[in-house]
Amino acid sequence: MASSNIQKNYDVVIVGGGHNGLVAACYLTKAGKSVLVLEQQDKVGGAVVSEQLFTGIEAKLSVYAYLVGMLPQKIISDLDLNFKFRQRNPASFTPYEKDGKHQGLLISNSDETITHKSFGQLTENLQEYPNYCKFHQLQKSLGKHLWQSLLEPMQTRDDIKNRFQTEEEKLAWKLFIEQPLGVAIEEFFQSDLVRGLVFTDGTIGTFTHPHDSSLKQNRTFLYHIIANGTGDWCWGGDKRPVTLDTS
């Protein structure tokens, strides 16, 4: 294309062709704006792109490709996106050694009895699994209010807090918003392995400790547990997706 034919004026210029930049560009274009997206890499998609990193090995890897599992259904519908998620059955598997044997705590997305049995094999504390279920329910109480606010105009802390009306919701706000995450984890769980597993969502990418007074761990934790208002990292699924099927 001759340089004289290249458009030089745009309503909006977006620096970065990652997933956020692309979504913003699509909405602006649908609104009738002319948009220029600038990206230094040879492909767009940013953090959600998987790439074949090792020659001869048919495996695509990405540190953050799973983030697409938080894509809200409203955006999928608004932008007429055509894809589906493929989900994994296990939510997590945490290895440990007990009585000289290698075992693991298996959290299942599809069968609660598997998770319950796995907790029983790990610890003799009969309350550990019920407490895990209660903790997860409190996460959902938080997520259902915070998730819907992400696609709304920015609100104040008090505006959001006022949405939490039931006793369960108020407890969730206290545990996850007002105090260090470590306090709640230590209150609910006795097993250090379970504590570590639960805290994983509070430390990924943050590298801080459970009782950090800055509450950075809480913010990271919230990011991981509010998807779709339930903590489920894909629309209509149980937990986080493994791959994205665009066929």
PDB file of C-alpha atoms in Angstrom:
ATOM      1  CA  MET A   1       0.000   0.000   0.000  1.00  0.00           C
ATOM      2  CA  ALA A   2       1.381   3.411  -0.922  1.00  0.00           C
ATOM      3  CA  SER A   3       2.204   5.566   2.065  1.00  0.00           C
ATOM      4  CA  SER A   4      -0.068   8.310   0.730  1.00  0.00           C
ATOM      5  CA  ASN A   5      -3.032   5.939   1.154  1.00  0.00           C
ATOM      6  CA  ILE A   6      -2.323   5.082   4.783  1.00  0.00           C
ATOM      7  CA  GLN A   7      -4.788   6.660   7.182  1.00  0.00           C
ATOM      8  CA  LYS A   8      -3.019   9.143   9.430  1.00  0.00           C
ATOM      9  CA  ASN A   9      -5.809  10.294  11.713  1.00  0.00           C
ATOM     10  CA  TYR A  10      -7.806   8.136  14.114  1.00  0.00           C
ATOM     11  CA  ASP A  11     -10.376   8.775  16.793  1.00  0.00           C
ATOM     12  CA  VAL A  12      -8.546   6.430  19.160  1.00  0.00           C
ATOM     13  CA  VAL A  13      -5.043   4.939  19.299  1.00  0.00           C
ATOM     14  CA  ILE A  14      -4.581   1.875  21.521  1.00  0.00           C
ATOM     15  CA  VAL A  15      -1.034   0.988  22.519  1.00  0.00           C
ATOM     16  CA  GLY A  16      -0.790  -2.766  22.978  1.00  0.00           C
ATOM     17  CA  GLY A  17      -2.679  -5.523  21.191  1.00  0.00           C
ATOM     18  CA  GLY A  18      -3.240  -7.726  24.201  1.00  0.00           C
ATOM     19  CA  HIS A  19      -6.639  -9.104  25.148  1.00  0.00           C
ATOM     20  CA  ASN A  20      -7.721  -5.900  26.901  1.00  0.00           C
ATOM     21  CA  GLY A  21      -6.589  -3.707  24.015  1.00  0.00           C
ATOM     22  CA  LEU A  22      -8.354  -5.877  21.455  1.00  0.00           C
ATOM     23  CA  VAL A  23     -11.621  -5.918  23.398  1.00  0.00           C
ATOM     24  CA  ALA A  24     -11.481  -2.133  23.774  1.00  0.00           C
ATOM     25  CA  ALA A  25     -10.768  -1.753  20.050  1.00  0.00           C
ATOM     26  CA  CYS A  26     -13.738  -3.946  19.128  1.00  0.00           C
ATOM     27  CA  TYR A  27     -16.155  -2.011  21.317  1.00  0.00           C
ATOM     28  CA  LEU A  28     -14.905   1.330  20.004  1.00  0.00           C
ATOM     29  CA  THR A  29     -15.198   0.135  16.410  1.00  0.00           C
ATOM     30  CA  LYS A  30     -18.743  -1.083  17.019  1.00  0.00           C
ATOM     31  CA  ALA A  31     -19.463   2.394  18.387  1.00  0.00           C
ATOM     32  CA  GLY A  32     -18.421   3.898  15.068  1.00  0.00           C
ATOM     33  CA  LYS A  33     -14.946   5.110  16.028  1.00  0.00           C
ATOM     34  CA  SER A  34     -11.848   4.717  13.874  1.00  0.00           C
ATOM     35  CA  VAL A  35      -9.250   2.804  15.875  1.00  0.00           C
ATOM     36  CA  LEU A  36      -5.532   2.103  15.465  1.00  0.00           C
ATOM     37  CA  VAL A  37      -3.990  -0.693  17.552  1.00  0.00           C
ATOM     38  CA  LEU A  38      -0.199  -0.626  17.944  1.00  0.00           C
ATOM     39  CA  GLU A  39       1.562  -3.874  18.883  1.00  0.00           C
ATOM     40  CA  GLN A  40       5.321  -4.454  18.953  1.00  0.00           C
ATOM     41  CA  GLN A  41       5.082  -8.244  18.649  1.00  0.00           C
ATOM     42  CA  ASP A  42       4.392 -10.067  15.383  1.00  0.00           C
ATOM     43  CA  LYS A  43       1.056 -11.327  16.702  1.00  0.00           C
ATOM     44  CA  VAL A  44      -1.732  -9.948  18.851  1.00  0.00           C
ATOM     45  CA  GLY A  45      -3.319 -11.476  21.941  1.00  0.00           C
ATOM     46  CA  GLY A  46      -0.689 -10.677  24.533  1.00  0.00           C
ATOM     47  CA  ALA A  47      -0.859 -12.758  27.680  1.00  0.00           C
ATOM     48  CA  VAL A  48      -3.549 -15.124  26.414  1.00  0.00           C
ATOM     49  CA  VAL A  49      -1.583 -16.392  23.419  1.00  0.00           C
ATOM     50  CA  SER A  50      -0.045 -19.862  23.551  1.00  0.00           C
ATOM     51  CA  GLU A  51       3.090 -20.558  21.523  1.00  0.00           C
ATOM     52  CA  GLN A  52       5.148 -23.576  20.524  1.00  0.00           C
ATOM     53  CA  LEU A  53       8.344 -22.919  22.454  1.00  0.00           C
ATOM     54  CA  PHE A  54      10.355 -26.076  21.735  1.00  0.00           C
ATOM     55  CA  THR A  55      11.233 -27.110  18.190  1.00  0.00           C
ATOM     56  CA  GLY A  56       9.872 -30.535  17.328  1.00  0.00           C
ATOM     57  CA  ILE A  57       7.628 -30.756  20.382  1.00  0.00           C
ATOM     58  CA  GLU A  58       3.941 -30.348  19.549  1.00  0.00           C
ATOM     59  CA  ALA A  59       2.985 -28.523  22.722  1.00  0.00           C
ATOM     60  CA  LYS A  60       1.921 -24.911  23.058  1.00  0.00           C
ATOM     61  CA  LEU A  61       2.651 -23.157  26.330  1.00  0.00           C
ATOM     62  CA  SER A  62       1.700 -19.873  27.900  1.00  0.00           C
ATOM     63  CA  VAL A  63       1.996 -18.601  31.439  1.00  0.00           C
ATOM     64  CA  TYR A  64      -1.281 -16.699  31.290  1.00  0.00           C
ATOM     65  CA  ALA A  65      -3.340 -18.223  28.463  1.00  0.00           C
ATOM     66  CA  TYR A  66      -5.810 -19.478  31.061  1.00  0.00           C
ATOM     67  CA  LEU A  67      -6.871 -15.865  31.659  1.00  0.00           C
ATOM     68  CA  VAL A  68      -9.293 -16.193  28.759  1.00  0.00           C
ATOM     69  CA  GLY A  69     -11.372 -18.297  31.150  1.00  0.00           C
ATOM     70  CA  MET A  70     -12.439 -15.064  32.844  1.00  0.00           C
ATOM     71  CA  LEU A  71     -13.874 -13.608  29.641  1.00  0.00           C
ATOM     72  CA  PRO A  72     -17.398 -12.491  30.615  1.00  0.00           C
ATOM     73  CA  GLN A  73     -20.330 -13.900  28.698  1.00  0.00           C
ATOM     74  CA  LYS A  74     -21.547 -10.354  28.008  1.00  0.00           C
ATOM     75  CA  ILE A  75     -18.369  -9.572  26.042  1.00  0.00           C
ATOM     76  CA  ILE A  76     -18.617 -12.880  24.173  1.00  0.00           C
ATOM     77  CA  SER A  77     -22.183 -12.001  23.164  1.00  0.00           C
ATOM     78  CA  ASP A  78     -21.561  -8.315  22.446  1.00  0.00           C
ATOM     79  CA  LEU A  79     -18.652  -9.061  20.105  1.00  0.00           C
ATOM     80  CA  ASP A  80     -20.230 -12.149  18.501  1.00  0.00           C
ATOM     81  CA  LEU A  81     -17.264 -14.333  19.445  1.00  0.00           C
ATOM     82  CA  ASN A  82     -17.529 -17.936  18.326  1.00  0.00           C
ATOM     83  CA  PHE A  83     -15.601 -20.350  20.498  1.00  0.00           C
ATOM     84  CA  LYS A  84     -16.091 -22.836  23.294  1.00  0.00           C
ATOM     85  CA  PHE A  85     -14.080 -23.828  26.348  1.00  0.00           C
ATOM     86  CA  ARG A  86     -12.712 -27.268  27.003  1.00  0.00           C
ATOM     87  CA  GLN A  87     -12.591 -28.047  30.693  1.00  0.00           C
ATOM     88  CA  ARG A  88     -10.441 -30.273  32.822  1.00  0.00           C
ATOM     89  CA  ASN A  89     -11.860 -32.717  35.317  1.00  0.00           C
ATOM     90  CA  PRO A  90      -9.414 -32.236  38.228  1.00  0.00           C
ATOM     91  CA  ALA A  91      -9.341 -28.759  39.742  1.00  0.00           C
ATOM     92  CA  SER A  92      -5.987 -29.388  41.421  1.00  0.00           C
ATOM     93  CA  PHE A  93      -3.655 -32.111  42.626  1.00  0.00           C
ATOM     94  CA  THR A  94      -1.244 -31.415  45.475  1.00  0.00           C
ATOM     95  CA  PRO A  95       1.343 -34.162  46.116  1.00  0.00           C
ATOM     96  CA  TYR A  96       2.528 -35.085  49.596  1.00  0.00           C
ATOM     97  CA  GLU A  97       4.209 -37.958  51.421  1.00  0.00           C
ATOM     98  CA  LYS A  98       2.519 -39.783  54.280  1.00  0.00           C
ATOM     99  CA  ASP A  99       3.727 -42.889  56.111  1.00  0.00           C
ATOM    100  CA  GLY A 100       6.489 -43.242  53.550  1.00  0.00           C
ATOM    101  CA  LYS A 101       4.042 -43.295  50.631  1.00  0.00           C
ATOM    102  CA  HIS A 102       3.586 -40.715  47.884  1.00  0.00           C
ATOM    103  CA  GLN A 103      -0.003 -39.503  47.807  1.00  0.00           C
ATOM    104  CA  GLY A 104      -1.874 -36.406  46.726  1.00  0.00           C
ATOM    105  CA  LEU A 105      -4.834 -34.199  47.599  1.00  0.00           C
ATOM    106  CA  LEU A 106      -7.151 -34.358  44.605  1.00  0.00           C
ATOM    107  CA  ILE A 107      -9.811 -31.661  44.179  1.00  0.00           C
ATOM    108  CA  SER A 108     -12.347 -32.821  41.606  1.00  0.00           C
ATOM    109  CA  ASN A 109     -14.535 -30.575  39.476  1.00  0.00           C
ATOM    110  CA  SER A 110     -17.107 -33.277  38.833  1.00  0.00           C
ATOM    111  CA  ASP A 111     -17.361 -35.563  41.854  1.00  0.00           C
ATOM    112  CA  GLU A 112     -17.503 -34.267  45.426  1.00  0.00           C
ATOM    113  CA  THR A 113     -17.047 -37.779  46.827  1.00  0.00           C
ATOM    114  CA  ILE A 114     -13.568 -37.942  45.250  1.00  0.00           C
ATOM    115  CA  THR A 115     -12.575 -34.693  46.946  1.00  0.00           C
ATOM    116  CA  HIS A 116     -14.093 -35.770  50.259  1.00  0.00           C
ATOM    117  CA  LYS A 117     -12.229 -39.088  50.174  1.00  0.00           C
ATOM    118  CA  SER A 118      -8.978 -37.364  49.289  1.00  0.00           C
ATOM    119  CA  PHE A 119      -9.314 -35.024  52.286  1.00  0.00           C
ATOM    120  CA  GLY A 120      -9.906 -38.069  54.497  1.00  0.00           C
ATOM    121  CA  GLN A 121      -6.713 -39.694  53.272  1.00  0.00           C
ATOM    122  CA  LEU A 122      -4.741 -36.530  54.001  1.00  0.00           C
ATOM    123  CA  THR A 123      -5.951 -35.708  57.502  1.00  0.00           C
ATOM    124  CA  GLU A 124      -7.885 -37.291  60.347  1.00  0.00           C
ATOM    125  CA  ASN A 125      -9.495 -33.927  61.082  1.00  0.00           C
ATOM    126  CA  LEU A 126     -13.124 -34.558  60.105  1.00  0.00           C
ATOM    127  CA  GLN A 127     -13.828 -30.812  59.894  1.00  0.00           C
ATOM    128  CA  GLU A 128     -11.192 -30.067  57.259  1.00  0.00           C
ATOM    129  CA  TYR A 129     -13.374 -30.979  54.279  1.00  0.00           C
ATOM    130  CA  PRO A 130     -16.588 -29.313  55.582  1.00  0.00           C
ATOM    131  CA  ASN A 131     -14.541 -26.201  56.330  1.00  0.00           C
ATOM    132  CA  TYR A 132     -13.136 -26.297  52.805  1.00  0.00           C
ATOM    133  CA  CYS A 133     -16.685 -26.414  51.420  1.00  0.00           C
ATOM    134  CA  LYS A 134     -17.777 -23.539  53.683  1.00  0.00           C
ATOM    135  CA  PHE A 135     -14.742 -21.492  52.684  1.00  0.00           C
ATOM    136  CA  HIS A 136     -15.545 -22.064  49.005  1.00  0.00           C
ATOM    137  CA  GLN A 137     -19.169 -21.014  49.564  1.00  0.00           C
ATOM    138  CA  LEU A 138     -18.001 -17.780  51.188  1.00  0.00           C
ATOM    139  CA  GLN A 139     -15.851 -17.135  48.127  1.00  0.00           C
ATOM    140  CA  LYS A 140     -18.946 -17.449  45.948  1.00  0.00           C
ATOM    141  CA  SER A 141     -20.835 -15.031  48.201  1.00  0.00           C
ATOM    142  CA  LEU A 142     -18.137 -12.493  47.486  1.00  0.00           C
ATOM    143  CA  GLY A 143     -17.777 -13.245  43.806  1.00  0.00           C
ATOM    144  CA  LYS A 144     -21.410 -12.839  42.844  1.00  0.00           C
ATOM    145  CA  HIS A 145     -21.346  -9.161  43.836  1.00  0.00           C
ATOM    146  CA  LEU A 146     -17.827  -8.235  42.756  1.00  0.00           C
ATOM    147  CA  TRP A 147     -17.973  -9.896  39.346  1.00  0.00           C
ATOM    148  CA  GLN A 148     -20.973  -7.969  38.077  1.00  0.00           C
ATOM    149  CA  SER A 149     -19.342  -4.682  39.078  1.00  0.00           C
ATOM    150  CA  LEU A 150     -16.435  -5.232  36.648  1.00  0.00           C
ATOM    151  CA  LEU A 151     -18.590  -4.290  33.663  1.00  0.00           C
ATOM    152  CA  GLU A 152     -20.246  -1.363  35.405  1.00  0.00           C
ATOM    153  CA  PRO A 153     -19.060   2.227  35.952  1.00  0.00           C
ATOM    154  CA  MET A 154     -16.457   2.502  38.708  1.00  0.00           C
ATOM    155  CA  GLN A 155     -18.035   2.434  42.146  1.00  0.00           C
ATOM    156  CA  THR A 156     -16.872   3.378  45.617  1.00  0.00           C
ATOM    157  CA  ARG A 157     -15.924   0.868  48.279  1.00  0.00           C
ATOM    158  CA  ASP A 158     -19.078   1.725  50.243  1.00  0.00           C
ATOM    159  CA  ASP A 159     -21.261   1.227  47.153  1.00  0.00           C
ATOM    160  CA  ILE A 160     -19.902  -2.278  46.735  1.00  0.00           C
ATOM    161  CA  LYS A 161     -20.022  -3.092  50.449  1.00  0.00           C
ATOM    162  CA  ASN A 162     -23.713  -2.156  50.589  1.00  0.00           C
ATOM    163  CA  ARG A 163     -24.469  -5.018  48.215  1.00  0.00           C
ATOM    164  CA  PHE A 164     -23.480  -7.496  50.921  1.00  0.00           C
ATOM    165  CA  GLN A 165     -26.634  -7.875  52.997  1.00  0.00           C
ATOM    166  CA  THR A 166     -26.903 -11.448  54.311  1.00  0.00           C
ATOM    167  CA  GLU A 167     -24.884 -12.706  57.269  1.00  0.00           C
ATOM    168  CA  GLU A 168     -22.907 -14.984  54.964  1.00  0.00           C
ATOM    169  CA  GLU A 169     -22.120 -12.111  52.598  1.00  0.00           C
ATOM    170  CA  LYS A 170     -21.065  -9.829  55.443  1.00  0.00           C
ATOM    171  CA  LEU A 171     -18.773 -12.551  56.787  1.00  0.00           C
ATOM    172  CA  ALA A 172     -17.235 -12.990  53.344  1.00  0.00           C
ATOM    173  CA  TRP A 173     -16.577  -9.257  53.132  1.00  0.00           C
ATOM    174  CA  LYS A 174     -14.876  -9.271  56.515  1.00  0.00           C
ATOM    175  CA  LEU A 175     -12.746 -12.341  55.819  1.00  0.00           C
ATOM    176  CA  PHE A 176     -11.548 -11.431  52.344  1.00  0.00           C
ATOM    177  CA  ILE A 177     -11.689  -7.626  52.211  1.00  0.00           C
ATOM    178  CA  GLU A 178     -11.025  -6.203  55.669  1.00  0.00           C
ATOM    179  CA  GLN A 179      -8.296  -8.418  57.116  1.00  0.00           C
ATOM    180  CA  PRO A 180      -5.199 -10.279  55.863  1.00  0.00           C
ATOM    181  CA  LEU A 181      -6.136 -13.477  54.055  1.00  0.00           C
ATOM    182  CA  GLY A 182      -3.928 -15.534  56.350  1.00  0.00           C
ATOM    183  CA  VAL A 183      -6.256 -14.891  59.282  1.00  0.00           C
ATOM    184  CA  ALA A 184      -9.176 -16.620  57.555  1.00  0.00           C
ATOM    185  CA  ILE A 185      -7.041 -19.459  56.211  1.00  0.00           C
ATOM    186  CA  GLU A 186      -5.633 -20.266  59.645  1.00  0.00           C
ATOM    187  CA  GLU A 187      -9.076 -20.013  61.213  1.00  0.00           C
ATOM    188  CA  PHE A 188     -10.644 -22.483  58.780  1.00  0.00           C
ATOM    189  CA  PHE A 189      -7.862 -25.020  58.201  1.00  0.00           C
ATOM    190  CA  GLN A 190      -5.489 -27.019  60.378  1.00  0.00           C
ATOM    191  CA  SER A 191      -3.517 -28.826  57.670  1.00  0.00           C
ATOM    192  CA  ASP A 192      -0.525 -26.841  56.418  1.00  0.00           C
ATOM    193  CA  LEU A 193      -0.913 -28.505  53.024  1.00  0.00           C
ATOM    194  CA  VAL A 194      -4.525 -27.345  52.718  1.00  0.00           C
ATOM    195  CA  ARG A 195      -3.533 -23.883  53.931  1.00  0.00           C
ATOM    196  CA  GLY A 196      -0.856 -23.730  51.277  1.00  0.00           C
ATOM    197  CA  LEU A 197      -3.242 -24.934  48.589  1.00  0.00           C
ATOM    198  CA  VAL A 198      -5.855 -22.312  49.449  1.00  0.00           C
ATOM    199  CA  PHE A 199      -3.260 -19.552  49.659  1.00  0.00           C
ATOM    200  CA  THR A 200      -1.956 -20.354  46.174  1.00  0.00           C
ATOM    201  CA  ASP A 201      -4.572 -18.041  44.651  1.00  0.00           C
ATOM    202  CA  GLY A 202      -3.331 -15.260  46.921  1.00  0.00           C
ATOM    203  CA  THR A 203       0.350 -15.513  46.071  1.00  0.00           C
ATOM    204  CA  ILE A 204       0.537 -16.234  42.325  1.00  0.00           C
ATOM    205  CA  GLY A 205       2.307 -13.279  40.742  1.00  0.00           C
ATOM    206  CA  THR A 206       2.482 -11.434  44.056  1.00  0.00           C
ATOM    207  CA  PHE A 207       5.041 -13.370  46.119  1.00  0.00           C
ATOM    208  CA  THR A 208       3.952 -11.994  49.452  1.00  0.00           C
ATOM    209  CA  HIS A 209       2.962 -13.654  52.724  1.00  0.00           C
ATOM    210  CA  PRO A 210      -0.528 -14.462  54.071  1.00  0.00           C
ATOM    211  CA  HIS A 211      -0.434 -11.762  56.765  1.00  0.00           C
ATOM    212  CA  ASP A 212       0.859  -8.891  54.614  1.00  0.00           C
ATOM    213  CA  SER A 213      -0.822  -5.749  56.017  1.00  0.00           C
ATOM    214  CA  SER A 214      -0.923  -4.177  52.537  1.00  0.00           C
ATOM    215  CA  LEU A 215      -3.492  -6.868  51.583  1.00  0.00           C
ATOM    216  CA  LYS A 216      -1.812  -7.463  48.218  1.00  0.00           C
ATOM    217  CA  GLN A 217      -2.462 -11.150  48.777  1.00  0.00           C
ATOM    218  CA  ASN A 218      -6.171 -10.444  49.231  1.00  0.00           C
ATOM    219  CA  ARG A 219      -6.390  -8.548  45.946  1.00  0.00           C
ATOM    220  CA  THR A 220      -4.664 -11.375  44.096  1.00  0.00           C
ATOM    221  CA  PHE A 221      -6.932 -13.903  45.791  1.00  0.00           C
ATOM    222  CA  LEU A 222     -10.071 -11.980  44.801  1.00  0.00           C
ATOM    223  CA  TYR A 223      -8.931 -11.848  41.217  1.00  0.00           C
ATOM    224  CA  HIS A 224      -8.768 -15.636  41.164  1.00  0.00           C
ATOM    225  CA  ILE A 225     -12.072 -16.409  42.909  1.00  0.00           C
ATOM    226  CA  ILE A 226     -14.627 -14.002  41.424  1.00  0.00           C
ATOM    227  CA  ALA A 227     -14.782 -15.219  37.806  1.00  0.00           C
ATOM    228  CA  ASN A 228     -18.356 -15.427  36.513  1.00  0.00           C
ATOM    229  CA  GLY A 229     -19.566 -14.655  40.028  1.00  0.00           C
ATOM    230  CA  THR A 230     -18.842 -18.211  41.162  1.00  0.00           C
ATOM    231  CA  GLY A 231     -15.097 -18.650  40.810  1.00  0.00           C
ATOM    232  CA  ASP A 232     -15.645 -20.823  37.729  1.00  0.00           C
ATOM    233  CA  TRP A 233     -13.076 -19.768  35.148  1.00  0.00           C
ATOM    234  CA  CYS A 234     -15.223 -20.392  32.104  1.00  0.00           C
ATOM    235  CA  TRP A 235     -18.835 -19.738  31.234  1.00  0.00           C
ATOM    236  CA  GLY A 236     -21.166 -22.575  32.114  1.00  0.00           C
ATOM    237  CA  GLY A 237     -18.362 -24.827  33.342  1.00  0.00           C
ATOM    238  CA  ASP A 238     -17.193 -26.140  36.678  1.00  0.00           C
ATOM    239  CA  LYS A 239     -13.739 -24.661  37.015  1.00  0.00           C
ATOM    240  CA  ARG A 240     -10.890 -23.384  34.907  1.00  0.00           C
ATOM    241  CA  PRO A 241     -10.488 -24.276  31.242  1.00  0.00           C
ATOM    242  CA  VAL A 242      -7.441 -26.019  29.866  1.00  0.00           C
ATOM    243  CA  THR A 243      -7.588 -25.027  26.208  1.00  0.00           C
ATOM    244  CA  LEU A 244      -9.620 -22.867  23.904  1.00  0.00           C
ATOM    245  CA  ASP A 245     -11.299 -24.517  20.923  1.00  0.00           C
ATOM    246  CA  THR A 246     -11.606 -22.062  18.035  1.00  0.00           C
ATOM    247  CA  SER A 247     -12.450 -24.624  15.376  1.00  0.00           C
TER     248      SER A 247
END
